[in-house]
Coordinates of C-alpha atoms in Angstrom, one line a residue:
X1 CA 67.4 -31.9 -108.8
X2 CA 64.4 -30.4 -107.6
X3 CA 64.0 -29.1 -104.1
X4 CA 62.1 -32.8 -102.9
X5 CA 65.4 -34.7 -103.5
X6 CA 67.5 -31.6 -101.9
X7 CA 65.1 -31.9 -98.8
X8 CA 65.8 -35.5 -98.3
X9 CA 69.2 -35.8 -98.3
X10 CA 69.4 -32.6 -95.7
X11 CA 66.5 -34.5 -93.8
X12 CA 69.3 -36.2 -93.4
X13 CA 71.0 -33.7 -91.4
X14 CA 68.7 -32.0 -89.2
X15 CA 65.4 -31.0 -89.1
X16 CA 64.6 -29.1 -92.7
X17 CA 61.8 -26.6 -93.1
X18 CA 60.7 -25.6 -96.7
X19 CA 58.2 -22.7 -95.3
X20 CA 60.4 -20.4 -95.1
X21 CA 58.6 -19.0 -92.1
X22 CA 61.3 -19.5 -89.1
X23 CA 60.1 -16.6 -86.3
X24 CA 59.6 -18.3 -83.0
X25 CA 62.5 -19.5 -81.2
X26 CA 64.7 -22.2 -82.2
X27 CA 65.1 -24.9 -79.9
X28 CA 66.8 -27.9 -82.7
X29 CA 69.3 -27.5 -85.4
X30 CA 67.6 -26.7 -88.5
X31 CA 68.2 -26.0 -92.0
X32 CA 66.0 -23.8 -94.1
X33 CA 66.1 -24.9 -97.9
X34 CA 65.4 -21.5 -99.7
X35 CA 65.5 -21.1 -103.7
X36 CA 67.3 -18.3 -104.6
X37 CA 67.3 -17.2 -108.4
X38 CA 67.5 -19.2 -111.8
X39 CA 70.8 -18.1 -114.2
X40 CA 70.2 -19.4 -117.3
X41 CA 73.3 -20.4 -119.5
X42 CA 75.2 -18.1 -121.6
X43 CA 74.6 -21.0 -124.4
X44 CA 71.1 -22.2 -124.5
X45 CA 68.5 -20.3 -122.7
X46 CA 65.9 -23.4 -121.9
X47 CA 69.3 -24.7 -119.9
X48 CA 70.1 -23.2 -116.3
X49 CA 71.6 -23.4 -113.0
X50 CA 69.0 -23.4 -110.2
X51 CA 70.3 -21.2 -106.9
X52 CA 69.6 -22.9 -103.5
X53 CA 71.1 -20.8 -99.6
X54 CA 70.3 -23.5 -97.0
X55 CA 70.2 -21.0 -93.7
X56 CA 71.7 -23.2 -91.0
X57 CA 70.3 -23.1 -87.7
X58 CA 71.8 -23.7 -84.2
X59 CA 70.8 -22.9 -80.8
X60 CA 74.0 -24.4 -79.1
X61 CA 76.9 -23.1 -80.2
X62 CA 79.3 -21.3 -83.0
X63 CA 81.2 -24.8 -82.8
X64 CA 78.2 -26.9 -83.7
X65 CA 76.9 -24.4 -86.6
X66 CA 80.5 -25.2 -87.8
X67 CA 79.9 -29.0 -88.3
X68 CA 76.4 -28.9 -89.0
X69 CA 77.3 -26.3 -92.4
X70 CA 80.3 -29.0 -92.6
X71 CA 78.0 -32.2 -93.2
X72 CA 76.2 -30.1 -95.1
X73 CA 78.7 -29.1 -97.4
X74 CA 80.0 -33.0 -97.5
X75 CA 75.9 -34.4 -98.7
X76 CA 75.9 -31.6 -101.4
X77 CA 79.8 -32.5 -102.8
X78 CA 78.6 -36.1 -102.6
X79 CA 75.6 -35.5 -104.4
X80 CA 77.2 -33.4 -107.3
X81 CA 75.2 -30.8 -105.7
X82 CA 78.1 -27.8 -106.5
X83 CA 78.6 -25.6 -103.4
X84 CA 78.4 -21.8 -104.8
X85 CA 79.4 -19.9 -101.5
X86 CA 80.1 -20.3 -97.9
X87 CA 79.1 -18.0 -96.0
X88 CA 81.5 -18.0 -92.3
X89 CA 80.8 -15.5 -91.1
X90 CA 77.7 -16.4 -88.4
X91 CA 75.6 -14.6 -86.0
X92 CA 73.7 -14.8 -83.5
X93 CA 70.2 -14.2 -83.7
X94 CA 68.3 -11.9 -81.0
X95 CA 64.9 -13.2 -81.9
X96 CA 65.1 -16.4 -82.4
X97 CA 68.1 -17.4 -79.6
X98 CA 70.1 -19.4 -82.3
X99 CA 73.5 -18.8 -84.4
X100 CA 72.9 -18.9 -87.9
X101 CA 74.8 -19.2 -91.3
X102 CA 74.4 -20.5 -94.9
X103 CA 75.7 -21.7 -97.8
X104 CA 74.2 -21.6 -101.6
X105 CA 74.8 -24.5 -104.1
X106 CA 73.3 -24.9 -107.0
X107 CA 71.8 -27.4 -109.4
X108 CA 72.3 -27.8 -113.7
X109 CA 67.9 -27.0 -114.8
X110 CA 66.5 -27.6 -118.1
X111 CA 63.4 -26.3 -118.8
X112 CA 61.2 -29.0 -120.9
X113 CA 58.3 -26.9 -122.6

């Protein structure tokens, strides 16, 4: 699964920013999709995993942040994307004026040369 497909899925939940350049005050629920790293398979150096981090930004409340996180996880699992880490600890960002949390997931990746 590639970035565009994941972006399209997440866009059904709320606004998604794939530029990763969130700098100003967050005024609406926003997700940021970031590719973190690629883990090579133990058995084959041509296949592995694409690791994705989804940042969840919510200006309203920690309860709304929890609801967004659940929607993201549900969307990922319904599309056979494996959630590998859910950071339940949220924090308030003074610069962005919002609550933030993350969810990490992985998708199979095969390199064709």
